[in-house]
Amino acid sequence: MGRGDLSDEQWALLEPHLPKNQGRGGRWQCHRQVINGILFRQRTGLPWRDLPSRFGKWKTVHDRHRRWSADGTWEKVLRAIQARADAEGRIDWSMVSVDSTSCRVHQHAAGALSSPPKLPTRRSQPARHRSDEAVGRSRGGLTCKIHLVSEGQLRPLAFIITPGQWGDAPQMIPVLEQIRVPRPARNGGRPRTRPDHLGGDKAYSSRRNRLYLRRRQIKHTIPEPRDQRANRQRRGSKGGRPTGFDRVVYRRRNEVERTINRLKGFRAVATRFDKRAYVFHGTVTLAAIWLWLHQ
């Protein structure tokens, strides 16, 4: 077993949720070897064609990662691992934090075709396909952004990918709605989607976001920017009551920043090399699976 490969314990948790062979031909073989190859590429950021031969043919590794990113296999695996952790009481729902991080888009990731990607399946297009490919232009050049919700044990609960110039506040609601941790039938069978408390920085302070959190009965600690506070005070009683803010609780917001640092330990996440948004989404999802398997 090489450095960074799946251990026997991790493989035992991962194997039951992977696609099985159906029919003749043995289409799916050597899952463990292929996943180790994908993880090696994500950790080092090297081109697919330069994968060491111990992982098999590079095209097999690349195609399986692309296929599982398109049909949602990586997301299903992530949900299953989260459900197991939740059933064992290893998810800290008492406080989750939201934040975003920008990823530089490599020159090889630019120039994707404008037409939707073609897949060797019945699905018309990938589940996470974006027409803009989540590539935007900002001061630093071509960038994309990962909007992330993290729980207290430094593991991502959900995330979305957007172009780099998109703001943070409008993406808070979409990323919270991606939280869906399955629960067993004895607990009602409905996935858990609501944390007890949410922390965020000033970028997420808006009337729309606060109304959404109150409607869902989610306590939140989000500082109010100076301009918003002055505008509220200028309107008098029509401006509403002052927002509450707990400095002690707000200190836990560093947890999402530390989670982002762990994700960006993968070079293929810190710098985007994938042309298609759905493939990069699968890359980040597998990095999140790795973080969940390590605790």
Short mmCIF file of C-alpha atoms in Angstrom, two decimals:
data_model
loop_
_atom_site.label_atom_id
_atom_site.label_comp_id
_atom_site.label_asym_id
_atom_site.label_seq_id
_atom_site.Cartn_x
_atom_site.Cartn_y
_atom_site.Cartn_z
CA MET A 1 0.00 0.00 0.00
CA GLY A 2 1.47 3.35 -1.05
CA ARG A 3 1.37 6.62 0.82
CA GLY A 4 -2.12 8.12 0.61
CA ASP A 5 -3.79 4.89 -0.55
CA LEU A 6 -6.95 3.59 1.06
CA SER A 7 -6.37 1.48 4.15
CA ASP A 8 -8.24 -1.77 4.74
CA GLU A 9 -10.56 -0.07 7.25
CA GLN A 10 -11.35 2.79 4.87
CA TRP A 11 -11.94 0.41 1.99
CA ALA A 12 -14.35 -1.63 4.11
CA LEU A 13 -16.42 1.53 4.67
CA LEU A 14 -16.27 2.60 1.04
CA GLU A 15 -16.76 -0.64 -0.89
CA PRO A 16 -20.46 -1.33 -0.08
CA HIS A 17 -21.53 1.98 -1.65
CA LEU A 18 -19.71 1.59 -4.98
CA PRO A 19 -21.38 0.38 -8.22
CA LYS A 20 -21.48 -3.37 -8.70
CA ASN A 21 -20.96 -5.43 -11.84
CA GLN A 22 -24.15 -5.98 -13.79
CA GLY A 23 -24.43 -8.52 -16.58
CA ARG A 24 -21.57 -10.02 -18.52
CA GLY A 25 -18.18 -8.53 -19.23
CA GLY A 26 -17.06 -7.46 -15.76
CA ARG A 27 -17.18 -3.76 -16.54
CA TRP A 28 -16.29 -2.66 -13.00
CA GLN A 29 -13.06 -4.19 -11.78
CA CYS A 30 -10.24 -3.07 -9.49
CA HIS A 31 -12.27 -0.32 -7.83
CA ARG A 32 -9.69 0.06 -5.08
CA GLN A 33 -6.78 0.41 -7.47
CA VAL A 34 -8.65 2.96 -9.57
CA ILE A 35 -9.73 5.05 -6.58
CA ASN A 36 -6.17 5.05 -5.27
CA GLY A 37 -5.11 6.38 -8.67
CA ILE A 38 -7.71 9.15 -8.54
CA LEU A 39 -6.58 10.09 -5.02
CA PHE A 40 -2.95 10.13 -6.14
CA ARG A 41 -3.80 12.53 -8.95
CA GLN A 42 -5.82 14.77 -6.61
CA ARG A 43 -3.07 14.86 -4.01
CA THR A 44 -0.26 15.63 -6.46
CA GLY A 45 -2.13 17.53 -9.20
CA LEU A 46 -0.21 15.81 -11.99
CA PRO A 47 -1.73 15.29 -15.47
CA TRP A 48 -3.81 12.15 -15.91
CA ARG A 49 -1.43 10.76 -18.52
CA ASP A 50 1.43 10.86 -16.01
CA LEU A 51 -0.18 8.51 -13.48
CA PRO A 52 2.21 5.77 -12.30
CA SER A 53 1.64 2.41 -13.94
CA ARG A 54 0.80 0.74 -10.61
CA PHE A 55 -2.68 2.26 -10.90
CA GLY A 56 -3.36 0.68 -14.28
CA LYS A 57 -4.21 2.53 -17.47
CA TRP A 58 -4.55 6.26 -16.95
CA LYS A 59 -7.60 6.42 -19.21
CA THR A 60 -9.44 3.87 -17.09
CA VAL A 61 -8.79 5.96 -13.97
CA HIS A 62 -9.81 9.19 -15.69
CA ASP A 63 -12.95 7.79 -17.29
CA ARG A 64 -14.21 6.24 -14.08
CA HIS A 65 -13.75 9.49 -12.19
CA ARG A 66 -15.54 11.40 -14.96
CA ARG A 67 -18.39 8.88 -15.11
CA TRP A 68 -18.92 8.79 -11.35
CA SER A 69 -18.81 12.59 -11.22
CA ALA A 70 -21.49 12.75 -13.91
CA ASP A 71 -23.96 10.19 -12.55
CA GLY A 72 -23.72 11.31 -8.91
CA THR A 73 -21.92 8.23 -7.58
CA TRP A 74 -19.44 10.29 -5.55
CA GLU A 75 -22.29 12.26 -3.98
CA LYS A 76 -24.15 9.05 -3.07
CA VAL A 77 -21.02 7.71 -1.39
CA LEU A 78 -20.57 10.95 0.54
CA ARG A 79 -24.19 10.86 1.74
CA ALA A 80 -23.81 7.24 2.86
CA ILE A 81 -20.65 7.98 4.84
CA GLN A 82 -22.28 11.03 6.43
CA ALA A 83 -25.33 8.94 7.36
CA ARG A 84 -23.11 6.38 9.10
CA ALA A 85 -21.29 9.10 11.03
CA ASP A 86 -24.60 10.70 12.05
CA ALA A 87 -26.01 7.36 13.24
CA GLU A 88 -22.91 6.95 15.42
CA GLY A 89 -23.31 10.48 16.81
CA ARG A 90 -20.10 11.77 15.22
CA ILE A 91 -21.57 14.88 13.54
CA ASP A 92 -21.53 18.10 15.53
CA TRP A 93 -24.85 19.74 14.62
CA SER A 94 -24.60 22.26 17.46
CA MET A 95 -22.67 24.70 15.27
CA VAL A 96 -21.98 24.72 11.54
CA SER A 97 -20.22 27.48 9.64
CA VAL A 98 -20.44 28.76 6.10
CA ASP A 99 -17.64 30.32 4.06
CA SER A 100 -16.18 30.34 0.57
CA THR A 101 -12.77 30.04 -1.02
CA SER A 102 -11.45 30.94 -4.45
CA CYS A 103 -9.53 28.43 -6.57
CA ARG A 104 -7.26 29.51 -9.37
CA VAL A 105 -8.25 27.97 -12.70
CA HIS A 106 -5.28 26.51 -14.54
CA GLN A 107 -4.86 27.42 -18.19
CA HIS A 108 -5.58 23.80 -19.14
CA ALA A 109 -9.01 24.07 -17.50
CA ALA A 110 -10.10 26.95 -19.72
CA GLY A 111 -11.67 26.69 -23.15
CA ALA A 112 -14.32 24.01 -22.59
CA LEU A 113 -16.78 23.51 -25.44
CA SER A 114 -19.99 25.51 -25.19
CA SER A 115 -22.10 22.43 -26.04
CA PRO A 116 -23.16 20.13 -23.16
CA PRO A 117 -20.84 17.16 -22.61
CA LYS A 118 -21.80 13.81 -24.11
CA LEU A 119 -21.87 10.82 -21.81
CA PRO A 120 -21.97 7.08 -22.57
CA THR A 121 -25.17 6.70 -20.54
CA ARG A 122 -28.87 7.41 -20.92
CA ARG A 123 -28.61 10.64 -18.94
CA SER A 124 -28.83 13.61 -21.29
CA GLN A 125 -26.26 15.60 -19.34
CA PRO A 126 -24.34 15.35 -16.04
CA ALA A 127 -26.19 16.06 -12.82
CA ARG A 128 -23.87 18.97 -11.94
CA HIS A 129 -23.42 20.42 -15.42
CA ARG A 130 -23.22 24.21 -15.64
CA SER A 131 -23.40 26.16 -18.86
CA ASP A 132 -20.78 28.62 -17.55
CA GLU A 133 -18.58 25.71 -16.31
CA ALA A 134 -18.20 27.67 -13.02
CA VAL A 135 -15.30 29.66 -14.47
CA GLY A 136 -15.24 33.41 -13.93
CA ARG A 137 -12.79 36.24 -14.38
CA SER A 138 -11.63 38.35 -11.46
CA ARG A 139 -8.55 40.40 -10.57
CA GLY A 140 -6.45 37.27 -10.27
CA GLY A 141 -7.47 35.91 -13.66
CA LEU A 142 -9.69 32.89 -14.20
CA THR A 143 -11.08 31.61 -10.91
CA CYS A 144 -13.88 29.50 -9.50
CA LYS A 145 -15.30 29.51 -5.99
CA ILE A 146 -16.27 26.77 -3.54
CA HIS A 147 -19.08 27.72 -1.13
CA LEU A 148 -18.87 25.38 1.85
CA VAL A 149 -20.81 24.43 4.99
CA SER A 150 -18.69 22.67 7.61
CA GLU A 151 -19.59 20.95 10.88
CA GLY A 152 -17.65 21.15 14.12
CA GLN A 153 -15.34 18.20 13.40
CA LEU A 154 -13.78 19.97 10.38
CA ARG A 155 -15.67 17.99 7.75
CA PRO A 156 -17.79 19.43 4.94
CA LEU A 157 -21.53 18.86 5.08
CA ALA A 158 -22.31 20.39 1.67
CA PHE A 159 -20.84 22.68 -0.96
CA ILE A 160 -21.55 24.23 -4.35
CA ILE A 161 -19.29 25.45 -7.15
CA THR A 162 -19.72 28.89 -8.77
CA PRO A 163 -17.66 31.28 -10.90
CA GLY A 164 -15.04 33.18 -8.92
CA GLN A 165 -16.65 36.61 -9.18
CA TRP A 166 -19.99 35.54 -7.66
CA GLY A 167 -20.80 36.99 -4.24
CA ASP A 168 -21.10 35.02 -1.03
CA ALA A 169 -24.42 36.25 0.41
CA PRO A 170 -26.64 35.03 -2.49
CA GLN A 171 -25.11 31.54 -2.22
CA MET A 172 -25.78 30.98 1.48
CA ILE A 173 -29.31 29.65 0.97
CA PRO A 174 -28.42 27.35 -1.97
CA VAL A 175 -25.52 25.77 -0.08
CA LEU A 176 -27.62 25.24 3.07
CA GLU A 177 -30.28 23.54 0.98
CA GLN A 178 -27.66 21.03 -0.15
CA ILE A 179 -27.37 19.63 3.39
CA ARG A 180 -29.13 16.26 3.30
CA VAL A 181 -27.80 13.65 5.72
CA PRO A 182 -29.92 10.44 5.46
CA ARG A 183 -31.30 8.90 8.64
CA PRO A 184 -32.59 5.36 9.32
CA ALA A 185 -36.28 4.52 9.12
CA ARG A 186 -36.63 4.36 12.92
CA ASN A 187 -35.96 8.12 13.02
CA GLY A 188 -38.60 8.89 10.45
CA GLY A 189 -36.49 8.18 7.39
CA ARG A 190 -36.32 11.85 6.43
CA PRO A 191 -32.81 13.27 5.92
CA ARG A 192 -31.58 15.88 8.34
CA THR A 193 -31.25 19.26 6.63
CA ARG A 194 -31.21 21.76 9.49
CA PRO A 195 -28.35 22.49 11.91
CA ASP A 196 -28.90 23.96 15.35
CA HIS A 197 -26.73 27.05 14.83
CA LEU A 198 -25.04 28.75 11.87
CA GLY A 199 -22.00 30.99 11.88
CA GLY A 200 -20.85 33.24 9.07
CA ASP A 201 -18.82 36.39 8.45
CA LYS A 202 -20.08 39.83 7.36
CA ALA A 203 -20.38 38.73 3.75
CA TYR A 204 -23.48 36.69 4.63
CA SER A 205 -25.31 39.48 6.42
CA SER A 206 -28.46 40.36 4.50
CA ARG A 207 -32.13 40.72 5.32
CA ARG A 208 -33.02 37.86 2.97
CA ASN A 209 -30.57 35.47 4.65
CA ARG A 210 -31.68 36.37 8.16
CA LEU A 211 -35.36 35.96 7.28
CA TYR A 212 -34.59 32.56 5.77
CA LEU A 213 -32.78 31.40 8.93
CA ARG A 214 -35.57 32.66 11.20
CA ARG A 215 -38.19 30.93 9.08
CA ARG A 216 -36.33 27.64 9.41
CA GLN A 217 -35.73 28.29 13.12
CA ILE A 218 -31.95 28.18 12.77
CA LYS A 219 -30.08 30.27 15.29
CA HIS A 220 -27.29 32.26 13.70
CA THR A 221 -24.29 34.41 14.57
CA ILE A 222 -23.50 36.75 11.69
CA PRO A 223 -21.97 40.18 12.35
CA GLU A 224 -23.77 43.18 10.88
CA PRO A 225 -21.63 45.43 8.63
CA ARG A 226 -21.30 49.06 9.59
CA ASP A 227 -23.23 50.36 6.58
CA GLN A 228 -26.17 48.02 7.23
CA ARG A 229 -26.25 49.02 10.88
CA ALA A 230 -26.23 52.73 9.99
CA ASN A 231 -29.01 52.24 7.43
CA ARG A 232 -31.14 50.37 9.97
CA GLN A 233 -30.66 53.08 12.60
CA ARG A 234 -31.47 55.80 10.11
CA ARG A 235 -34.85 54.19 9.39
CA GLY A 236 -35.77 54.21 13.06
CA SER A 237 -38.46 51.76 14.16
CA LYS A 238 -39.02 50.73 10.54
CA GLY A 239 -35.49 49.41 10.35
CA GLY A 240 -36.23 46.59 12.77
CA ARG A 241 -34.54 45.47 15.94
CA PRO A 242 -30.75 45.21 16.24
CA THR A 243 -29.28 41.83 15.30
CA GLY A 244 -27.87 39.71 18.10
CA PHE A 245 -24.18 38.83 18.11
CA ASP A 246 -22.25 36.52 20.45
CA ARG A 247 -18.48 36.96 20.23
CA VAL A 248 -17.77 33.70 22.05
CA VAL A 249 -19.88 31.65 19.63
CA TYR A 250 -18.43 33.53 16.66
CA ARG A 251 -14.96 32.22 17.49
CA ARG A 252 -16.03 28.80 16.25
CA ARG A 253 -16.26 30.16 12.71
CA ASN A 254 -12.58 29.25 12.33
CA GLU A 255 -13.72 25.64 11.95
CA VAL A 256 -14.90 26.18 8.38
CA GLU A 257 -11.64 27.96 7.53
CA ARG A 258 -9.66 25.01 8.86
CA THR A 259 -11.88 22.66 6.84
CA ILE A 260 -11.09 24.64 3.71
CA ASN A 261 -7.38 24.37 4.50
CA ARG A 262 -7.75 20.59 4.73
CA LEU A 263 -9.58 20.45 1.41
CA LYS A 264 -6.95 22.56 -0.28
CA GLY A 265 -4.31 20.11 0.85
CA PHE A 266 -5.32 18.38 -2.39
CA ARG A 267 -3.51 20.20 -5.18
CA ALA A 268 -6.28 19.37 -7.66
CA VAL A 269 -8.69 21.28 -5.40
CA ALA A 270 -6.46 24.25 -4.61
CA THR A 271 -5.85 24.69 -8.35
CA ARG A 272 -8.58 23.61 -10.73
CA PHE A 273 -7.29 21.49 -13.60
CA ASP A 274 -10.68 20.10 -14.74
CA LYS A 275 -12.34 21.76 -17.73
CA ARG A 276 -15.86 20.70 -16.86
CA ALA A 277 -17.63 21.93 -13.74
CA TYR A 278 -19.21 18.55 -12.99
CA VAL A 279 -15.79 16.85 -13.01
CA PHE A 280 -14.36 19.46 -10.64
CA HIS A 281 -17.42 19.00 -8.44
CA GLY A 282 -16.61 15.29 -8.31
CA THR A 283 -12.99 16.12 -7.45
CA VAL A 284 -14.06 18.22 -4.46
CA THR A 285 -16.61 15.56 -3.45
CA LEU A 286 -13.96 12.84 -3.36
CA ALA A 287 -11.71 15.12 -1.30
CA ALA A 288 -14.62 15.55 1.14
CA ILE A 289 -15.08 11.75 1.26
CA TRP A 290 -11.41 11.42 2.15
CA LEU A 291 -11.84 13.84 5.07
CA TRP A 292 -14.83 11.88 6.36
CA LEU A 293 -12.97 8.57 6.11
CA HIS A 294 -10.09 9.94 8.17
CA GLN A 295 -12.20 10.52 11.29
#
